[in-house]
Coordinates of C-alpha atoms in Angstrom, one line a residue:
M1 CA 20.4 20.3 17.0
S2 CA 22.9 19.9 14.2
G3 CA 26.2 18.1 13.7
F4 CA 26.6 19.2 10.1
Y5 CA 24.8 21.0 7.3
G6 CA 22.3 18.3 6.3
D7 CA 21.8 16.7 9.7
R8 CA 18.4 15.6 10.9
L9 CA 15.9 18.5 10.6
R10 CA 13.8 17.3 13.6
A11 CA 16.8 17.5 15.9
A12 CA 16.0 20.9 17.3
A13 CA 12.3 19.9 17.9
D14 CA 13.4 16.7 19.6
M15 CA 15.8 18.6 21.9
V16 CA 13.2 21.2 22.8
S17 CA 10.4 18.7 23.4
G18 CA 12.4 15.9 25.1
G19 CA 15.4 17.5 26.8
D20 CA 15.6 19.7 29.9
V21 CA 17.9 22.3 28.3
D22 CA 18.7 26.0 28.8
I23 CA 20.5 26.5 25.5
I24 CA 20.4 24.6 22.2
T25 CA 23.4 24.8 19.8
G26 CA 24.0 23.7 16.3
D27 CA 27.2 23.2 14.3
Y28 CA 26.5 23.5 10.5
L29 CA 30.0 24.3 9.2
A30 CA 32.8 22.0 8.1
E31 CA 35.8 22.6 5.8
L32 CA 33.8 21.4 2.8
T33 CA 30.7 23.3 3.8
M34 CA 32.4 26.7 3.3
Y35 CA 33.0 25.8 -0.3
I36 CA 29.4 24.6 -0.7
L37 CA 28.1 27.8 0.7
H38 CA 30.4 29.8 -1.7
K39 CA 28.7 28.0 -4.6
A40 CA 25.3 28.7 -3.1
R41 CA 26.1 32.4 -2.8
Q42 CA 27.2 32.5 -6.4
R43 CA 23.7 31.5 -7.3
D44 CA 22.1 33.8 -4.8
P45 CA 24.2 36.8 -3.6
D46 CA 21.9 37.1 -0.6
G47 CA 22.5 33.5 0.4
G48 CA 25.6 31.7 1.7
Y49 CA 24.2 30.5 5.0
A50 CA 22.6 27.2 6.1
T51 CA 19.0 27.4 5.0
T52 CA 18.0 24.3 7.0
F53 CA 18.4 26.4 10.2
L54 CA 15.4 28.5 9.2
T55 CA 13.3 25.4 8.8
Q56 CA 14.3 24.3 12.3
M57 CA 13.6 27.7 13.8
E58 CA 10.1 27.7 12.3
Q59 CA 9.5 24.5 14.2
V60 CA 10.9 25.6 17.6
L61 CA 11.4 29.3 17.9
G62 CA 8.0 30.0 19.6
T63 CA 8.5 27.3 22.2
C64 CA 12.1 28.4 22.9
L65 CA 10.9 32.0 23.6
D66 CA 8.1 30.7 25.8
R67 CA 10.5 28.5 27.9
G68 CA 13.5 30.9 27.9
I69 CA 15.7 28.6 25.8
R70 CA 18.5 30.4 24.1
I71 CA 19.7 29.4 20.6
V72 CA 23.3 29.6 19.4
A73 CA 24.4 28.4 15.9
N74 CA 27.1 29.0 13.4
A75 CA 24.6 28.6 10.6
G76 CA 25.5 32.1 9.3
G77 CA 28.3 30.5 7.2
L78 CA 29.5 33.2 4.8
N79 CA 26.6 35.6 5.5
P80 CA 25.6 35.8 9.2
A81 CA 24.0 39.2 8.6
G82 CA 21.9 37.7 5.8
L83 CA 20.7 34.9 8.0
A84 CA 19.9 37.2 10.8
T85 CA 17.7 39.3 8.4
R86 CA 16.0 36.2 7.1
L87 CA 15.3 35.0 10.6
G88 CA 13.9 38.3 11.6
A89 CA 11.5 38.1 8.6
L90 CA 10.5 34.6 9.6
S91 CA 9.9 35.7 13.2
E92 CA 7.7 38.5 12.0
R93 CA 5.6 36.2 9.9
L94 CA 5.2 33.9 12.9
G95 CA 4.2 36.8 15.1
L96 CA 7.3 36.4 17.3
H97 CA 9.7 39.0 18.6
P98 CA 13.1 37.4 19.4
R99 CA 16.2 39.5 20.1
I100 CA 18.6 38.3 17.4
A101 CA 22.3 39.0 17.4
F102 CA 25.0 38.0 14.9
A103 CA 28.7 37.7 15.0
D104 CA 31.0 38.0 12.0
G105 CA 34.5 39.3 11.2
D106 CA 35.8 35.9 10.3
D107 CA 36.0 36.7 6.6
V108 CA 39.7 37.6 6.0
L109 CA 39.8 37.1 2.3
D110 CA 40.5 40.8 1.6
I111 CA 43.4 41.1 4.1
L112 CA 45.4 38.1 2.8
P113 CA 47.4 40.3 0.4
E114 CA 48.1 42.8 3.2
L115 CA 49.3 40.0 5.5
Q116 CA 51.6 38.7 2.8
R117 CA 53.1 42.1 2.1
A118 CA 53.7 42.4 5.9
G119 CA 55.8 39.2 5.7
H120 CA 53.3 36.5 6.7
E121 CA 53.7 33.7 4.2
I122 CA 50.4 32.0 5.2
R123 CA 52.0 28.6 4.9
H124 CA 49.9 25.4 4.4
L125 CA 49.7 23.7 7.8
D126 CA 50.6 20.3 6.4
N127 CA 53.1 20.8 3.6
G128 CA 54.6 24.2 4.5
R129 CA 54.0 25.8 1.1
P130 CA 53.5 29.5 1.2
L131 CA 50.2 30.8 -0.2
A132 CA 52.1 32.8 -2.8
D133 CA 52.9 29.5 -4.6
L134 CA 49.2 29.3 -5.7
E135 CA 48.6 30.1 -9.3
V136 CA 44.9 30.9 -8.5
E137 CA 43.2 33.3 -6.2
P138 CA 41.4 32.1 -3.1
I139 CA 37.6 32.3 -3.1
T140 CA 37.0 32.0 0.6
A141 CA 39.2 32.6 3.7
N142 CA 37.6 32.4 7.1
A143 CA 39.3 32.6 10.4
Y144 CA 38.1 30.4 13.3
L145 CA 36.8 32.9 15.8
G146 CA 36.2 32.2 19.5
A147 CA 33.5 32.2 22.2
W148 CA 33.5 35.8 23.6
P149 CA 31.2 37.4 21.0
I150 CA 28.6 34.7 21.8
A151 CA 29.0 35.2 25.5
R152 CA 28.6 38.9 25.2
A153 CA 25.5 38.5 23.0
L154 CA 23.9 36.3 25.6
Q155 CA 24.8 38.7 28.3
A156 CA 23.1 41.5 26.4
G157 CA 19.9 39.5 26.4
S158 CA 19.9 38.0 22.9
D159 CA 17.5 35.1 22.4
V160 CA 19.2 33.9 19.2
V161 CA 22.9 34.2 18.3
V162 CA 24.1 33.3 14.8
T163 CA 27.7 33.3 13.7
G164 CA 30.0 32.7 10.8
R165 CA 33.1 30.6 11.1
V166 CA 33.8 30.1 14.8
T167 CA 35.5 27.0 16.2
D168 CA 32.9 24.2 16.7
A169 CA 33.5 24.2 20.4
S170 CA 32.9 28.0 20.7
L171 CA 29.2 27.3 20.3
V172 CA 29.3 25.6 23.8
V173 CA 32.2 27.6 25.4
G174 CA 30.4 30.9 24.8
P175 CA 27.2 29.9 26.6
A176 CA 29.1 28.2 29.4
A177 CA 31.3 31.3 29.9
W178 CA 28.3 33.6 30.0
W179 CA 26.3 31.3 32.4
H180 CA 29.1 30.8 34.9
G181 CA 30.8 34.2 34.5
W182 CA 34.2 32.8 33.4
G183 CA 37.0 35.2 32.7
D184 CA 39.2 35.2 29.6
E185 CA 42.1 33.7 31.6
D186 CA 40.2 30.9 33.3
W187 CA 42.2 28.5 31.2
D188 CA 41.2 25.2 32.8
R189 CA 37.5 26.1 32.8
L190 CA 37.6 27.3 29.2
A191 CA 39.4 24.1 28.3
G192 CA 36.7 22.1 30.0
G193 CA 34.2 24.0 27.9
V194 CA 36.2 23.2 24.7
I195 CA 36.0 19.5 25.6
A196 CA 32.3 19.6 26.1
G197 CA 31.9 21.5 22.8
H198 CA 34.0 19.0 21.0
L199 CA 31.9 16.1 22.4
L200 CA 28.6 17.8 21.3
E201 CA 29.7 19.2 17.9
C202 CA 28.9 16.1 15.9
G203 CA 25.5 15.4 17.5
T204 CA 24.7 11.7 17.8
Q205 CA 28.3 10.6 17.3
V206 CA 28.7 10.8 21.1
T207 CA 25.4 9.0 21.8
G208 CA 26.1 5.8 19.9
G209 CA 26.3 6.9 16.3
N210 CA 29.2 5.6 14.2
F211 CA 30.3 3.5 17.2
S212 CA 32.7 0.6 17.0
F213 CA 31.1 -1.7 19.6
L214 CA 27.7 -2.0 18.1
G215 CA 26.8 -4.8 20.5
D216 CA 26.9 -2.4 23.4
I217 CA 23.9 -0.5 22.0
T218 CA 20.8 -2.4 23.1
D219 CA 18.4 0.5 22.1
R220 CA 18.7 0.6 18.4
R221 CA 16.4 3.5 17.8
Y222 CA 17.9 6.6 16.3
P223 CA 20.3 8.0 18.9
G224 CA 19.1 10.9 21.0
Y225 CA 21.0 14.2 20.6
P226 CA 23.5 14.8 23.4
I227 CA 23.2 17.2 26.3
A228 CA 26.2 18.6 28.3
E229 CA 25.5 19.6 31.9
I230 CA 28.5 22.0 32.4
S231 CA 29.6 22.8 35.9
E232 CA 31.3 26.0 37.0
D233 CA 34.7 24.3 37.2
G234 CA 34.5 23.3 33.5
S235 CA 33.7 19.7 34.1
S236 CA 30.6 18.3 32.5
V237 CA 28.2 15.4 32.4
I238 CA 27.3 14.1 28.9
T239 CA 23.8 12.6 28.7
K240 CA 20.8 12.5 26.3
P241 CA 17.1 13.0 26.7
G242 CA 15.1 10.2 28.3
D243 CA 13.3 7.7 26.1
T244 CA 15.6 8.1 23.1
G245 CA 17.7 5.6 21.4
G246 CA 21.5 5.1 21.4
L247 CA 23.9 5.0 24.3
V248 CA 26.1 7.4 26.4
S249 CA 29.0 5.4 27.9
V250 CA 32.6 5.8 28.6
D251 CA 33.4 4.3 25.2
T252 CA 31.0 6.4 23.2
V253 CA 32.4 9.5 24.8
T254 CA 36.0 8.4 24.3
A255 CA 35.3 7.7 20.7
Q256 CA 34.1 11.3 20.1
L257 CA 36.9 12.7 22.2
L258 CA 39.3 11.2 19.7
Y259 CA 37.4 12.4 16.6
E260 CA 39.4 14.6 14.2
I261 CA 42.0 15.8 16.6
G262 CA 45.7 16.1 16.1
A263 CA 48.4 16.6 18.8
P264 CA 47.1 16.7 22.4
A265 CA 47.6 20.4 22.5
Y266 CA 44.4 21.6 20.8
G267 CA 45.0 25.2 19.7
G268 CA 42.1 27.6 19.7
P269 CA 41.5 31.4 19.6
D270 CA 40.6 31.6 23.4
V271 CA 42.6 28.7 25.0
T272 CA 45.0 25.9 24.3
T273 CA 43.2 22.7 25.5
W274 CA 45.3 19.6 26.4
F275 CA 43.2 16.7 25.4
D276 CA 45.5 14.2 27.2
T277 CA 44.6 15.6 30.6
V278 CA 40.9 14.6 30.4
S279 CA 39.4 11.7 32.4
V280 CA 36.1 10.0 31.5
T281 CA 34.1 8.1 34.2
P282 CA 30.5 6.7 34.3
V283 CA 28.2 8.3 36.9
G284 CA 24.9 6.6 36.0
P285 CA 22.9 5.1 33.2
N286 CA 23.6 7.2 30.0
R287 CA 25.6 9.7 32.1
V288 CA 29.3 10.1 31.8
R289 CA 31.4 12.7 33.6
V290 CA 34.3 14.4 31.7
A291 CA 36.7 16.2 34.0
G292 CA 40.3 17.3 34.5
A293 CA 40.8 19.3 31.4
R294 CA 43.9 21.6 31.6
G295 CA 44.2 24.7 29.6
T296 CA 47.0 27.1 28.8
A297 CA 47.0 30.5 27.0
P298 CA 46.2 30.7 23.3
T299 CA 49.1 30.9 20.9
G300 CA 48.3 34.3 19.4
Q301 CA 47.6 32.7 16.1
V302 CA 44.3 31.6 14.6
K303 CA 43.6 29.0 12.1
V304 CA 42.1 30.1 8.8
A305 CA 40.3 27.9 6.3
I306 CA 41.1 29.0 2.7
N307 CA 39.4 27.5 -0.3
Y308 CA 40.3 28.0 -4.0
S309 CA 38.8 26.6 -7.2
G310 CA 40.7 23.5 -8.2
G311 CA 39.0 23.1 -11.6
Y312 CA 36.5 20.4 -12.8
R313 CA 36.2 16.7 -12.3
N314 CA 34.2 13.8 -13.4
T315 CA 33.8 10.2 -12.2
M316 CA 32.4 7.1 -14.0
A317 CA 32.3 3.5 -12.8
L318 CA 32.2 0.1 -14.6
A319 CA 31.3 -3.2 -13.0
L320 CA 33.5 -6.2 -13.5
T321 CA 32.3 -9.8 -12.8
A322 CA 34.6 -12.7 -12.0
P323 CA 36.6 -14.4 -13.3
D324 CA 39.8 -12.5 -14.4
I325 CA 38.8 -9.2 -12.8
E326 CA 42.3 -7.7 -12.8
Q327 CA 42.9 -8.6 -16.4
K328 CA 39.5 -7.1 -17.4
A329 CA 40.3 -3.9 -15.5
A330 CA 43.7 -3.5 -17.2
H331 CA 42.1 -4.0 -20.6
A332 CA 39.4 -1.4 -19.9
E333 CA 42.0 1.1 -18.7
S334 CA 44.1 0.7 -21.8
L335 CA 41.2 1.2 -24.1
L336 CA 39.9 4.2 -22.3
W337 CA 43.1 6.1 -22.0
E338 CA 43.8 5.5 -25.7
R339 CA 40.4 6.9 -26.6
V340 CA 40.8 10.1 -24.5
G341 CA 44.4 11.0 -25.5
G342 CA 46.2 9.4 -22.5
K343 CA 46.2 10.0 -18.8
E344 CA 48.7 12.8 -19.3
S345 CA 46.2 14.8 -21.3
F346 CA 44.4 15.7 -18.0
D347 CA 45.7 17.6 -15.0
A348 CA 45.0 14.4 -13.0
A349 CA 43.6 11.0 -13.9
E350 CA 43.3 7.7 -12.2
A351 CA 41.6 4.4 -12.3
L352 CA 40.8 2.7 -9.0
L353 CA 39.9 -1.0 -8.9
V354 CA 37.5 -1.5 -5.9
R355 CA 37.5 -5.2 -5.1
S356 CA 34.3 -6.4 -3.5
D357 CA 34.2 -9.9 -5.1
H358 CA 34.3 -13.0 -2.9
P359 CA 35.8 -16.5 -3.5
D360 CA 33.2 -19.1 -4.5
P361 CA 30.4 -16.5 -4.7
A362 CA 26.8 -17.6 -4.1
T363 CA 25.3 -14.7 -6.1
Q364 CA 26.4 -12.5 -9.0
A365 CA 26.7 -9.5 -6.6
D366 CA 29.3 -11.5 -4.6
A367 CA 31.4 -11.9 -7.8
T368 CA 31.4 -8.2 -8.7
S369 CA 33.9 -5.5 -8.3
H370 CA 34.1 -1.9 -9.8
L371 CA 36.5 0.1 -11.8
V372 CA 36.2 3.8 -11.0
F373 CA 37.7 6.4 -13.4
T374 CA 38.2 9.9 -12.2
V375 CA 39.7 12.8 -14.2
K376 CA 40.4 16.4 -13.2
D377 CA 41.2 19.4 -15.4
T378 CA 40.9 23.2 -15.5
D379 CA 39.1 22.8 -18.9
P380 CA 35.5 21.7 -18.2
K381 CA 35.1 20.4 -21.7
K382 CA 37.8 17.8 -21.3
V383 CA 36.2 16.2 -18.3
G384 CA 32.5 16.7 -19.2
R385 CA 30.2 14.6 -21.3
S386 CA 33.0 13.8 -23.8
F387 CA 34.7 11.8 -21.0
S388 CA 31.5 10.2 -19.8
N389 CA 30.7 9.1 -23.4
A390 CA 34.2 7.6 -23.9
V391 CA 33.6 5.4 -20.8
L392 CA 30.2 4.3 -22.0
E393 CA 31.6 3.4 -25.4
L394 CA 33.5 0.6 -23.6
V395 CA 30.2 -1.2 -22.9
L396 CA 30.2 -2.8 -26.4
G397 CA 33.9 -3.1 -27.0
S398 CA 35.9 -4.1 -24.0
Y399 CA 35.6 -7.1 -21.6
A400 CA 33.0 -9.7 -21.1
G401 CA 30.1 -8.8 -18.9
V402 CA 30.8 -5.0 -18.8
Y403 CA 28.1 -2.6 -17.7
A404 CA 28.2 0.9 -16.2
T405 CA 27.0 1.6 -12.7
T406 CA 27.0 5.4 -13.0
P407 CA 24.9 7.5 -15.5
P408 CA 26.7 9.7 -18.0
S409 CA 27.6 12.8 -16.1
S410 CA 28.8 16.3 -16.8
E411 CA 31.7 18.0 -15.2
S412 CA 31.5 19.4 -11.7
A413 CA 33.6 22.1 -10.1
Y414 CA 35.6 21.2 -7.0
G415 CA 37.4 23.2 -4.4
V416 CA 40.8 22.8 -2.7
Y417 CA 41.3 23.4 1.0
W418 CA 44.3 25.3 2.3
P419 CA 44.6 25.4 6.1
A420 CA 47.0 28.0 7.6
L421 CA 47.7 30.2 10.6
I422 CA 47.5 34.0 10.7
P423 CA 48.1 36.4 13.6
A424 CA 45.1 36.7 16.0
L425 CA 45.6 40.5 16.1
A426 CA 44.9 40.7 12.3
V427 CA 41.3 39.5 12.9
T428 CA 38.6 41.6 14.4
P429 CA 35.4 39.8 15.5
R430 CA 32.3 42.0 15.3
L431 CA 29.1 41.6 17.3
V432 CA 25.9 43.2 16.0
L433 CA 23.1 43.3 18.6
D434 CA 19.4 43.4 17.9
D435 CA 19.3 47.2 18.4
G436 CA 21.8 47.7 15.7
S437 CA 24.7 48.5 18.0
V438 CA 28.1 47.2 17.0
E439 CA 30.8 45.9 19.3
L440 CA 34.3 45.1 18.1
M441 CA 35.8 42.3 20.2
P442 CA 39.5 41.7 19.4
L443 CA 40.8 38.2 19.9
P444 CA 43.1 37.5 22.9
R445 CA 46.7 38.5 22.2
G446 CA 48.0 35.0 23.2
D447 CA 51.3 33.8 24.5
A448 CA 53.0 31.2 22.4
A449 CA 55.5 30.2 25.2
A450 CA 52.8 29.7 27.8
A451 CA 50.6 27.8 25.3
A452 CA 53.4 25.3 24.8
A453 CA 53.9 24.3 28.4
P454 CA 52.5 20.8 28.5
P455 CA 51.1 19.1 31.6
V456 CA 53.1 16.3 33.2
H457 CA 51.7 12.7 32.9
P458 CA 52.8 9.5 34.6
A459 CA 54.7 7.3 32.1
V460 CA 52.9 4.4 30.6
V461 CA 55.0 1.2 30.8
P462 CA 54.3 -1.0 27.7
A463 CA 53.5 -4.6 28.4
P464 CA 56.5 -6.9 27.9
P465 CA 56.3 -9.3 24.9
E466 CA 54.1 -12.2 25.8
A467 CA 56.0 -15.4 26.3
G468 CA 52.8 -17.5 26.4
E469 CA 50.2 -18.4 23.8
V470 CA 49.5 -15.8 21.1
V471 CA 46.4 -15.8 18.9
I472 CA 45.8 -14.0 15.6
V473 CA 42.6 -12.0 15.9
P474 CA 41.3 -8.7 14.4
L475 CA 42.5 -5.7 16.3
G476 CA 38.8 -4.8 16.9
E477 CA 38.6 -7.6 19.4
V478 CA 40.3 -5.4 21.9
A479 CA 40.2 -1.8 20.4
G480 CA 37.7 0.7 19.2
T481 CA 38.4 3.4 16.7
R482 CA 37.1 6.7 15.4
S483 CA 38.6 8.3 12.3
G484 CA 38.0 11.3 10.1
D485 CA 39.5 14.0 8.0
K486 CA 41.8 16.8 9.0
G487 CA 42.3 18.7 5.7
G488 CA 44.4 16.5 3.5
N489 CA 45.3 14.3 6.5
A490 CA 43.3 11.7 8.3
N491 CA 43.2 10.9 12.0
I492 CA 42.7 7.5 13.5
G493 CA 41.9 7.4 17.3
V494 CA 42.3 4.0 18.8
W495 CA 41.3 3.2 22.4
T496 CA 41.0 0.1 24.6
R497 CA 38.7 -0.8 27.5
T498 CA 41.2 -2.1 30.1
D499 CA 44.6 -1.0 31.4
A500 CA 46.1 -4.3 30.3
E501 CA 44.8 -3.9 26.8
Y502 CA 46.3 -0.4 26.7
E503 CA 49.7 -1.5 27.9
W504 CA 49.7 -4.0 25.0
L505 CA 48.4 -1.5 22.5
Y506 CA 50.9 1.2 23.6
G507 CA 53.8 -1.1 22.9
Y508 CA 52.5 -2.8 19.8
L509 CA 50.8 -0.1 17.7
T510 CA 53.7 2.1 16.7
A511 CA 53.6 4.4 13.7
G512 CA 55.6 1.8 11.7
R513 CA 53.2 -1.0 12.7
L514 CA 50.3 1.1 11.6
R515 CA 51.9 1.4 8.1
E516 CA 52.3 -2.4 8.0
L517 CA 48.7 -3.0 8.9
L518 CA 47.4 -0.5 6.4
P519 CA 49.6 -1.0 3.3
E520 CA 48.0 1.9 1.4
I521 CA 49.7 4.3 3.8
A522 CA 53.1 2.6 3.7
Q523 CA 54.8 5.6 2.1
L524 CA 53.1 8.3 4.1
E525 CA 54.2 10.1 7.2
V526 CA 52.4 8.9 10.3
R527 CA 52.4 10.8 13.6
R528 CA 51.5 9.1 16.9
Y529 CA 50.2 10.8 20.0
E530 CA 49.3 9.2 23.4
L531 CA 46.3 10.0 25.6
P532 CA 46.8 7.6 28.5
N533 CA 44.0 9.0 30.7
V534 CA 41.5 7.5 28.3
R535 CA 43.7 4.5 27.2
A536 CA 44.0 5.9 23.7
L537 CA 46.5 6.6 20.9
N538 CA 45.9 9.1 18.1
F539 CA 47.5 8.8 14.7
I540 CA 47.7 11.4 12.0
V541 CA 48.2 10.0 8.5
V542 CA 49.7 12.9 6.5
G543 CA 48.5 13.5 2.9
I544 CA 46.2 10.5 2.5
L545 CA 43.3 12.7 1.4
G546 CA 45.4 14.8 -1.0
D547 CA 44.2 18.4 -1.1
G548 CA 41.2 17.8 1.2
V549 CA 37.7 16.4 1.1
A550 CA 36.4 18.4 -1.8
S551 CA 39.1 17.3 -4.2
S552 CA 39.9 13.8 -2.8
T553 CA 39.4 10.9 -5.2
R554 CA 39.3 8.2 -2.5
P555 CA 36.0 6.4 -2.2
D556 CA 36.0 7.3 1.5
A557 CA 37.0 10.9 1.0
Q558 CA 36.6 11.8 4.7
A559 CA 38.4 8.8 6.1
K560 CA 35.3 7.8 8.1
G561 CA 35.9 4.1 7.6
L562 CA 39.6 4.0 7.9
G563 CA 39.5 3.2 11.6
E564 CA 37.1 0.4 11.1
F565 CA 39.4 -1.0 8.4
L566 CA 42.2 -0.9 11.0
R567 CA 40.0 -2.9 13.4
S568 CA 39.6 -5.6 10.8
R569 CA 43.3 -6.2 10.5
P570 CA 44.8 -9.4 12.1
V571 CA 47.2 -8.8 15.0
P572 CA 49.1 -11.2 17.3
L573 CA 47.4 -10.9 20.6
P574 CA 48.4 -12.6 23.9
A575 CA 45.7 -15.2 24.5
A576 CA 45.4 -14.3 28.1
L577 CA 44.6 -10.7 27.1
L578 CA 41.8 -11.9 24.8
R579 CA 40.3 -14.1 27.5
E580 CA 40.4 -11.1 29.9
S581 CA 38.7 -8.9 27.4
T582 CA 36.0 -11.5 26.7
A583 CA 35.4 -12.2 30.4
A584 CA 35.0 -8.4 31.2
G585 CA 32.0 -8.3 28.9
D586 CA 31.1 -4.7 29.9
H587 CA 33.6 -2.8 27.8
G588 CA 35.3 -1.2 30.6
E589 CA 32.3 0.1 32.5

């Protein structure tokens, strides 16, 4: 019923009215969301949760109680207790009497100094810096908790369970573990639940949303929200309600499987899930079976999302119309930095020329590009209206045809994301049931050695270099992609639809070749991982998003379009392979 804070409000109502479901879940939290909720709680000390959840519950709570549908959501954000109280008040106003439980204990901000004194350096997962290097204090720190408090709440008869920061997949693993009676060492079953949860966590992204092969989707209505039918063995069938738009296919499921993952060993508080063990097969119209997930013990460490205030920023943009766009941009830059005391007068400053002009344009819009100025500083006055005004002053004194495309703006605060690991034993999840009783549910101790034992896969033999005809075509002719943010990194999942295509991709698309195809990452570290069961490669581009989404100055701050840009790049493809791909016509189904 939610893939992010701000997703479609009617999603819960659509699922309850159109889907044959036992439990509805909603994921409201992302790395950026925790910072947003912190700012909300500064304005209202009783807030800090996803308020849209209450709107959705007003629409569906009565029906869910009548039909026995349970509700599980991480909408509690920074204040699960506050959300549970508000939901209780809403229920009373509606004349309803749900049993509401909440889980917290994820807030570890106060114990960070204690952990550091005990020798835990809380190093940044990407750059290895210890937290002690920060010259500012963290403002939020939330550990990614697991599924067992949710399972226990449902076992105790709760109708609604709200949580703070749990792993996205825990919202599905918890209900599945309760329903099937899984134990805490049923690693393969739990791993299957993690896979199902990962596929559902972004809502319609698995039912045709943000999908590379748009031509596959013949029903262009808004995609229906996904349903996972989870079996006792941990396998699942992904589908959607009847008479809804979108598509569930091997390709839509594969795309979401690759979304925002890293190495195949996907660490979690309850189980380590090996994404490269999963198989995906069609079992009917809009029905795809996901099976074979292998799990090993958790590592004994849990991820913690730390945010701190980075200062203030401001962004202004000017339009440039051909001809001489590059010369005009350089002139405007020179004038602006002179007026504001130089780029070095800010903590960070940049000018990005976004080229969107076309040769021989038919319209003025086709001849236009944009020059985007961004400045950051701990002093809000330096990046506030004085900076906006300096940009606007260029309108009458810089290059021909200049006009602004952003209004004069004030400074805005931004956060910086710091991902790290802390010992699982340092975190104590807490479950509060509707009768006020409290249960402490420590995380599994974990076993780092057992967690690291990888499954064995048959080797993939890359296709030999093609001696025949080669054609230059966009990579997207034979490959789909799904990309997104992983803190300051980006992931790009790339998959093909046939074994022959994958053999070619496996040999061709190395980390070095990816740098060649995407020149802007030429100097960055790139890591490649293989998922042969779904004919996929996953790449991590280290540092492309700087300090994370909230502070990134890239136009695509979450790297959502990076994969599609890769698909647009020309590659030398064996002509026979292209003919085979075109002849298949069903995208591997």
